[in-house]
PDB file of C-alpha atoms in Angstrom:
ATOM      1  CA  LYS A   1     154.714  63.392-195.852  1.00 66.00           C
ATOM      2  CA  ALA A   2     152.125  66.040-195.008  1.00 79.00           C
ATOM      3  CA  GLY A   3     148.771  64.763-193.845  1.00 93.00           C
ATOM      4  CA  VAL A   4     145.282  65.665-194.961  1.00 97.00           C
ATOM      5  CA  THR A   5     144.501  69.301-194.353  1.00 97.00           C
ATOM      6  CA  GLN A   6     141.110  70.934-194.022  1.00 98.00           C
ATOM      7  CA  THR A   7     140.206  74.597-193.979  1.00 97.00           C
ATOM      8  CA  PRO A   8     138.765  76.343-192.179  1.00 98.00           C
ATOM      9  CA  ARG A   9     138.942  74.475-188.894  1.00 97.00           C
ATOM     10  CA  TYR A  10     136.025  76.315-187.339  1.00 97.00           C
ATOM     11  CA  LEU A  11     133.124  78.165-188.889  1.00 97.00           C
ATOM     12  CA  ILE A  12     130.015  79.883-187.595  1.00 98.00           C
ATOM     13  CA  LYS A  13     127.217  80.571-190.064  1.00 98.00           C
ATOM     14  CA  THR A  14     123.616  81.694-189.893  1.00 98.00           C
ATOM     15  CA  ARG A  15     120.605  79.704-191.086  1.00 98.00           C
ATOM     16  CA  GLY A  16     119.993  80.225-194.783  1.00 98.00           C
ATOM     17  CA  GLN A  17     123.610  81.009-195.636  1.00 98.00           C
ATOM     18  CA  GLN A  18     125.855  78.761-197.640  1.00 98.00           C
ATOM     19  CA  VAL A  19     129.302  77.441-196.793  1.00 98.00           C
ATOM     20  CA  THR A  20     132.265  75.954-198.645  1.00 98.00           C
ATOM     21  CA  LEU A  21     134.763  73.655-196.957  1.00 98.00           C
ATOM     22  CA  SER A  22     138.105  72.664-198.427  1.00 98.00           C
ATOM     23  CA  CYS A  23     140.172  69.497-198.215  1.00 98.00           C
ATOM     24  CA  SER A  24     143.706  68.878-199.486  1.00 98.00           C
ATOM     25  CA  PRO A  25     144.583  65.175-199.620  1.00 97.00           C
ATOM     26  CA  ILE A  26     147.909  63.537-198.951  1.00 97.00           C
ATOM     27  CA  SER A  27     150.235  64.054-201.914  1.00 95.00           C
ATOM     28  CA  GLY A  28     149.642  61.288-204.443  1.00 94.00           C
ATOM     29  CA  HIS A  29     146.217  60.351-203.091  1.00 95.00           C
ATOM     30  CA  ARG A  30     143.557  60.708-205.750  1.00 95.00           C
ATOM     31  CA  SER A  31     140.426  59.771-203.856  1.00 95.00           C
ATOM     32  CA  VAL A  32     138.686  62.041-201.365  1.00 97.00           C
ATOM     33  CA  SER A  33     135.669  61.144-199.248  1.00 96.00           C
ATOM     34  CA  TRP A  34     133.608  63.425-197.033  1.00 97.00           C
ATOM     35  CA  TYR A  35     131.823  62.518-193.807  1.00 97.00           C
ATOM     36  CA  GLN A  36     129.524  64.292-191.379  1.00 97.00           C
ATOM     37  CA  GLN A  37     129.838  63.544-187.691  1.00 96.00           C
ATOM     38  CA  THR A  38     127.070  64.440-185.276  1.00 92.00           C
ATOM     39  CA  PRO A  39     126.663  63.218-181.685  1.00 82.00           C
ATOM     40  CA  GLY A  40     123.450  61.368-182.440  1.00 81.00           C
ATOM     41  CA  GLN A  41     124.267  59.838-185.822  1.00 85.00           C
ATOM     42  CA  GLY A  42     127.980  59.165-185.683  1.00 86.00           C
ATOM     43  CA  LEU A  43     130.053  59.331-188.858  1.00 94.00           C
ATOM     44  CA  GLN A  44     127.934  59.387-191.998  1.00 95.00           C
ATOM     45  CA  PHE A  45     129.200  59.182-195.567  1.00 94.00           C
ATOM     46  CA  LEU A  46     128.511  62.223-197.748  1.00 96.00           C
ATOM     47  CA  PHE A  47     130.321  61.569-201.032  1.00 93.00           C
ATOM     48  CA  GLU A  48     133.447  60.194-202.647  1.00 94.00           C
ATOM     49  CA  TYR A  49     135.440  61.777-205.462  1.00 95.00           C
ATOM     50  CA  PHE A  50     138.057  60.295-207.748  1.00 94.00           C
ATOM     51  CA  SER A  51     139.614  61.897-210.815  1.00 93.00           C
ATOM     52  CA  GLU A  52     137.296  64.886-210.513  1.00 94.00           C
ATOM     53  CA  THR A  53     134.209  62.653-210.653  1.00 94.00           C
ATOM     54  CA  GLN A  54     131.733  61.891-207.903  1.00 93.00           C
ATOM     55  CA  ARG A  55     131.659  58.124-207.529  1.00 90.00           C
ATOM     56  CA  ASN A  56     129.192  57.717-204.710  1.00 88.00           C
ATOM     57  CA  LYS A  57     126.860  59.852-202.669  1.00 91.00           C
ATOM     58  CA  GLY A  58     125.337  59.155-199.294  1.00 91.00           C
ATOM     59  CA  ASN A  59     121.787  59.804-198.204  1.00 91.00           C
ATOM     60  CA  PHE A  60     121.932  63.582-197.899  1.00 94.00           C
ATOM     61  CA  PRO A  61     119.748  66.246-199.512  1.00 96.00           C
ATOM     62  CA  GLY A  62     120.780  68.075-202.656  1.00 95.00           C
ATOM     63  CA  ARG A  63     121.860  71.066-200.566  1.00 97.00           C
ATOM     64  CA  PHE A  64     125.076  69.118-200.009  1.00 98.00           C
ATOM     65  CA  SER A  65     127.365  69.109-203.010  1.00 97.00           C
ATOM     66  CA  GLY A  66     131.016  68.790-203.752  1.00 97.00           C
ATOM     67  CA  ARG A  67     133.663  68.786-206.383  1.00 97.00           C
ATOM     68  CA  GLN A  68     137.229  67.737-206.943  1.00 98.00           C
ATOM     69  CA  PHE A  69     139.907  69.592-208.817  1.00 97.00           C
ATOM     70  CA  SER A  70     142.636  68.273-211.093  1.00 96.00           C
ATOM     71  CA  ASN A  71     145.169  68.423-208.224  1.00 95.00           C
ATOM     72  CA  SER A  72     142.824  66.149-206.189  1.00 96.00           C
ATOM     73  CA  ARG A  73     141.868  68.916-203.764  1.00 98.00           C
ATOM     74  CA  SER A  74     138.188  68.797-202.953  1.00 98.00           C
ATOM     75  CA  GLU A  75     135.549  71.196-201.755  1.00 98.00           C
ATOM     76  CA  MET A  76     132.130  70.576-200.343  1.00 98.00           C
ATOM     77  CA  ASN A  77     129.345  73.115-200.321  1.00 98.00           C
ATOM     78  CA  VAL A  78     126.225  73.290-198.214  1.00 98.00           C
ATOM     79  CA  SER A  79     123.572  75.729-199.354  1.00 96.00           C
ATOM     80  CA  THR A  80     120.633  77.119-197.381  1.00 97.00           C
ATOM     81  CA  LEU A  81     122.118  76.048-194.055  1.00 98.00           C
ATOM     82  CA  GLU A  82     119.854  74.551-191.404  1.00 97.00           C
ATOM     83  CA  LEU A  83     120.469  74.242-187.669  1.00 96.00           C
ATOM     84  CA  GLY A  84     120.802  70.483-188.115  1.00 95.00           C
ATOM     85  CA  ASP A  85     123.801  70.965-190.375  1.00 97.00           C
ATOM     86  CA  SER A  86     125.877  71.870-187.322  1.00 97.00           C
ATOM     87  CA  ALA A  87     128.457  69.105-187.219  1.00 97.00           C
ATOM     88  CA  LEU A  88     132.073  68.123-187.629  1.00 97.00           C
ATOM     89  CA  TYR A  89     132.856  67.593-191.312  1.00 98.00           C
ATOM     90  CA  LEU A  90     135.737  65.247-191.993  1.00 98.00           C
ATOM     91  CA  CYS A  91     137.428  64.475-195.233  1.00 97.00           C
ATOM     92  CA  ALA A  92     139.591  61.448-195.866  1.00 97.00           C
ATOM     93  CA  SER A  93     141.956  60.625-198.677  1.00 97.00           C
ATOM     94  CA  SER A  94     143.181  57.343-200.101  1.00 95.00           C
ATOM     95  CA  LEU A  95     145.317  56.295-203.022  1.00 93.00           C
ATOM     96  CA  TYR A  96     142.372  54.870-204.919  1.00 89.00           C
ATOM     97  CA  PRO A  97     138.619  54.741-204.442  1.00 86.00           C
ATOM     98  CA  GLY A  98     136.553  51.780-203.366  1.00 80.00           C
ATOM     99  CA  GLY A  99     136.256  50.187-199.992  1.00 87.00           C
ATOM    100  CA  ARG A 100     139.566  48.355-199.579  1.00 91.00           C
ATOM    101  CA  GLN A 101     141.904  51.289-199.137  1.00 90.00           C
ATOM    102  CA  GLU A 102     142.919  52.698-195.783  1.00 93.00           C
ATOM    103  CA  GLN A 103     141.515  56.170-195.430  1.00 95.00           C
ATOM    104  CA  TYR A 104     143.559  58.993-193.945  1.00 96.00           C
ATOM    105  CA  PHE A 105     141.447  61.568-192.188  1.00 97.00           C
ATOM    106  CA  GLY A 106     141.937  65.280-191.825  1.00 97.00           C
ATOM    107  CA  PRO A 107     141.346  67.190-188.578  1.00 96.00           C
ATOM    108  CA  GLY A 108     137.873  68.272-189.646  1.00 97.00           C
ATOM    109  CA  THR A 109     135.939  71.500-189.925  1.00 98.00           C
ATOM    110  CA  ARG A 110     133.597  72.266-187.042  1.00 97.00           C
ATOM    111  CA  LEU A 111     130.544  74.034-188.473  1.00 98.00           C
ATOM    112  CA  THR A 112     128.083  75.761-186.173  1.00 97.00           C
ATOM    113  CA  VAL A 113     124.840  77.070-187.636  1.00 97.00           C
ATOM    114  CA  THR A 114     122.962  79.635-185.550  1.00 97.00           C
TER     115      THR A 114
ATOM    116  CA  ILE B   1     120.002  51.006-194.913  1.00 67.00           C
ATOM    117  CA  LEU B   2     123.019  49.067-193.650  1.00 76.00           C
ATOM    118  CA  ASN B   3     123.267  48.464-189.929  1.00 88.00           C
ATOM    119  CA  VAL B   4     126.672  48.348-188.253  1.00 95.00           C
ATOM    120  CA  GLU B   5     126.522  47.780-184.513  1.00 96.00           C
ATOM    121  CA  GLN B   6     129.341  48.055-182.017  1.00 97.00           C
ATOM    122  CA  SER B   7     129.328  46.799-178.459  1.00 97.00           C
ATOM    123  CA  PRO B   8     129.807  47.742-175.802  1.00 97.00           C
ATOM    124  CA  GLN B   9     129.152  51.458-176.254  1.00 96.00           C
ATOM    125  CA  SER B  10     131.755  52.271-173.601  1.00 97.00           C
ATOM    126  CA  LEU B  11     134.247  50.331-171.569  1.00 95.00           C
ATOM    127  CA  HIS B  12     136.440  51.068-168.553  1.00 97.00           C
ATOM    128  CA  VAL B  13     139.500  48.847-168.275  1.00 97.00           C
ATOM    129  CA  GLN B  14     142.326  48.773-165.750  1.00 97.00           C
ATOM    130  CA  GLU B  15     145.799  49.472-167.074  1.00 97.00           C
ATOM    131  CA  GLY B  16     147.512  46.221-167.902  1.00 97.00           C
ATOM    132  CA  ASP B  17     144.310  44.278-168.513  1.00 97.00           C
ATOM    133  CA  SER B  18     143.367  42.941-171.910  1.00 97.00           C
ATOM    134  CA  THR B  19     140.040  43.718-173.524  1.00 97.00           C
ATOM    135  CA  ASN B  20     138.008  43.136-176.634  1.00 97.00           C
ATOM    136  CA  PHE B  21     134.945  44.520-178.326  1.00 95.00           C
ATOM    137  CA  THR B  22     132.649  43.620-181.176  1.00 98.00           C
ATOM    138  CA  CYS B  23     131.511  44.968-184.506  1.00 98.00           C
ATOM    139  CA  SER B  24     128.463  43.385-186.169  1.00 98.00           C
ATOM    140  CA  PHE B  25     127.645  43.996-189.816  1.00 96.00           C
ATOM    141  CA  PRO B  26     125.483  42.538-192.596  1.00 92.00           C
ATOM    142  CA  SER B  27     126.741  39.087-193.622  1.00 88.00           C
ATOM    143  CA  SER B  28     125.597  39.541-197.220  1.00 87.00           C
ATOM    144  CA  ASN B  29     127.436  41.598-199.866  1.00 87.00           C
ATOM    145  CA  PHE B  30     130.604  41.847-197.790  1.00 92.00           C
ATOM    146  CA  TYR B  31     133.500  43.694-199.379  1.00 93.00           C
ATOM    147  CA  ALA B  32     135.641  45.138-196.588  1.00 95.00           C
ATOM    148  CA  LEU B  33     135.665  45.904-192.876  1.00 97.00           C
ATOM    149  CA  HIS B  34     137.723  48.774-191.475  1.00 97.00           C
ATOM    150  CA  TRP B  35     138.816  49.562-187.918  1.00 98.00           C
ATOM    151  CA  TYR B  36     139.799  53.084-186.866  1.00 98.00           C
ATOM    152  CA  ARG B  37     141.018  54.575-183.603  1.00 98.00           C
ATOM    153  CA  TRP B  38     139.822  58.095-182.799  1.00 96.00           C
ATOM    154  CA  GLU B  39     141.531  59.887-179.963  1.00 96.00           C
ATOM    155  CA  THR B  40     140.076  63.084-178.551  1.00 92.00           C
ATOM    156  CA  ALA B  41     141.174  66.204-180.455  1.00 90.00           C
ATOM    157  CA  LYS B  42     142.831  64.091-183.170  1.00 94.00           C
ATOM    158  CA  SER B  43     141.790  62.620-186.513  1.00 95.00           C
ATOM    159  CA  PRO B  44     140.568  59.036-186.892  1.00 95.00           C
ATOM    160  CA  GLU B  45     143.548  56.762-187.534  1.00 96.00           C
ATOM    161  CA  ALA B  46     143.317  53.613-189.634  1.00 96.00           C
ATOM    162  CA  LEU B  47     144.120  50.399-187.767  1.00 97.00           C
ATOM    163  CA  PHE B  48     143.108  47.614-190.142  1.00 97.00           C
ATOM    164  CA  VAL B  49     141.329  46.932-193.409  1.00 97.00           C
ATOM    165  CA  MET B  50     140.075  43.352-193.525  1.00 97.00           C
ATOM    166  CA  THR B  51     138.720  41.693-196.622  1.00 95.00           C
ATOM    167  CA  LEU B  52     138.742  37.897-196.253  1.00 95.00           C
ATOM    168  CA  ASN B  53     136.749  35.627-193.976  1.00 96.00           C
ATOM    169  CA  GLY B  54     139.059  34.382-191.247  1.00 95.00           C
ATOM    170  CA  ASP B  55     141.442  37.339-191.608  1.00 95.00           C
ATOM    171  CA  GLU B  56     143.496  38.072-188.517  1.00 97.00           C
ATOM    172  CA  LYS B  57     145.514  41.255-188.395  1.00 98.00           C
ATOM    173  CA  LYS B  58     147.884  42.584-185.746  1.00 98.00           C
ATOM    174  CA  LYS B  59     149.555  45.901-185.033  1.00 96.00           C
ATOM    175  CA  GLY B  60     151.567  45.917-181.843  1.00 96.00           C
ATOM    176  CA  ARG B  61     149.258  45.044-178.947  1.00 97.00           C
ATOM    177  CA  ILE B  62     146.122  45.430-181.061  1.00 98.00           C
ATOM    178  CA  SER B  63     144.696  42.655-183.190  1.00 98.00           C
ATOM    179  CA  ALA B  64     141.466  41.972-185.036  1.00 98.00           C
ATOM    180  CA  THR B  65     139.616  38.975-186.413  1.00 98.00           C
ATOM    181  CA  LEU B  66     136.935  38.754-189.077  1.00 98.00           C
ATOM    182  CA  ASN B  67     134.017  36.400-189.632  1.00 97.00           C
ATOM    183  CA  THR B  68     132.148  37.451-192.767  1.00 96.00           C
ATOM    184  CA  LYS B  69     129.787  34.452-192.773  1.00 96.00           C
ATOM    185  CA  GLU B  70     128.242  35.415-189.458  1.00 96.00           C
ATOM    186  CA  GLY B  71     128.910  39.139-189.804  1.00 96.00           C
ATOM    187  CA  TYR B  72     131.190  40.073-186.938  1.00 97.00           C
ATOM    188  CA  SER B  73     134.682  41.284-186.172  1.00 98.00           C
ATOM    189  CA  TYR B  74     136.484  41.433-182.849  1.00 98.00           C
ATOM    190  CA  LEU B  75     139.134  43.948-181.852  1.00 98.00           C
ATOM    191  CA  TYR B  76     141.515  42.877-179.091  1.00 98.00           C
ATOM    192  CA  ILE B  77     143.866  45.015-177.050  1.00 98.00           C
ATOM    193  CA  LYS B  78     146.474  43.184-174.988  1.00 98.00           C
ATOM    194  CA  GLY B  79     147.930  44.780-171.868  1.00 97.00           C
ATOM    195  CA  SER B  80     145.981  48.051-172.118  1.00 97.00           C
ATOM    196  CA  GLN B  81     147.915  51.276-171.670  1.00 97.00           C
ATOM    197  CA  PRO B  82     146.561  54.800-170.968  1.00 95.00           C
ATOM    198  CA  GLU B  83     147.398  55.812-174.538  1.00 95.00           C
ATOM    199  CA  ASP B  84     144.901  53.213-175.774  1.00 97.00           C
ATOM    200  CA  SER B  85     142.081  55.405-174.459  1.00 97.00           C
ATOM    201  CA  ALA B  86     140.085  56.362-177.548  1.00 98.00           C
ATOM    202  CA  THR B  87     136.934  55.613-179.469  1.00 97.00           C
ATOM    203  CA  TYR B  88     137.302  52.588-181.714  1.00 98.00           C
ATOM    204  CA  LEU B  89     135.184  52.664-184.856  1.00 97.00           C
ATOM    205  CA  CYS B  90     134.446  49.915-187.308  1.00 97.00           C
ATOM    206  CA  ALA B  91     133.161  50.596-190.816  1.00 96.00           C
ATOM    207  CA  PHE B  92     131.600  48.252-193.366  1.00 94.00           C
ATOM    208  CA  HIS B  93     131.789  48.473-197.152  1.00 93.00           C
ATOM    209  CA  SER B  94     129.610  46.365-199.443  1.00 89.00           C
ATOM    210  CA  GLY B  95     131.549  47.129-202.630  1.00 78.00           C
ATOM    211  CA  GLY B  96     130.170  47.851-206.091  1.00 69.00           C
ATOM    212  CA  GLY B  97     128.033  50.951-206.110  1.00 63.00           C
ATOM    213  CA  ALA B  98     127.955  51.084-202.321  1.00 63.00           C
ATOM    214  CA  ASP B  99     127.395  54.339-200.504  1.00 69.00           C
ATOM    215  CA  GLY B 100     130.906  54.518-199.103  1.00 86.00           C
ATOM    216  CA  LEU B 101     131.808  53.295-195.651  1.00 92.00           C
ATOM    217  CA  THR B 102     129.033  52.722-193.112  1.00 93.00           C
ATOM    218  CA  PHE B 103     130.389  53.393-189.642  1.00 95.00           C
ATOM    219  CA  GLY B 104     129.270  52.012-186.321  1.00 96.00           C
ATOM    220  CA  LYS B 105     128.861  54.442-183.454  1.00 95.00           C
ATOM    221  CA  GLY B 106     132.037  53.234-181.806  1.00 96.00           C
ATOM    222  CA  THR B 107     133.243  51.769-178.550  1.00 97.00           C
ATOM    223  CA  HIS B 108     134.587  54.417-176.178  1.00 97.00           C
ATOM    224  CA  LEU B 109     137.481  52.857-174.271  1.00 98.00           C
ATOM    225  CA  ILE B 110     138.858  54.400-171.101  1.00 97.00           C
ATOM    226  CA  ILE B 111     141.986  52.921-169.540  1.00 97.00           C
ATOM    227  CA  GLN B 112     142.206  53.588-165.816  1.00 93.00           C
ATOM    228  CA  PRO B 113     145.737  53.777-164.318  1.00 89.00           C
TER     229      PRO B 113
END
């Protein structure tokens, strides 16, 4: 069974630009969560989607948004990029939402903002 | 803001030795505790999801225990091997309308041959 895939793997953007990252979950998984990983903060929860609906959102500004499509693929968008948005963005899929499902992580997208 | 603490931050262990490390989390509103292994240049890999006080789970040489009343979980590795070198992350979920998983900053384990 194919794992979670994320595209692109690496991205360099300039301050003020916007970016869209994509995540394709494991086939049959309907829940997708997004995380930001920075050296100082560790892994931080961004949002969780299930059946095209955002279930939860972490403590991030409104510049961070996402969506999920009917095939469970998800995208996240960051507008008006700031230097501090440079991070590894991971998505994870699970069969169902909520906190008791094992999450399967993708390889991540490394975003650098200059 | 939920606080999930892991200790130690890093650990050097001789090959063949056994080791353990700790995850501390809020003892109220417990719903689930996850353990993940994150090897360099790979994706985090799920080890265990624990939901009941007193849970003990095992996968090969790795096992974990859970105490929800006092808010801690231990991860044990028996007979460490070089391939066990990784960062081990725990993550807490308080259920309901919780803000997803709250991760600790991890224990970085290095196995020395």
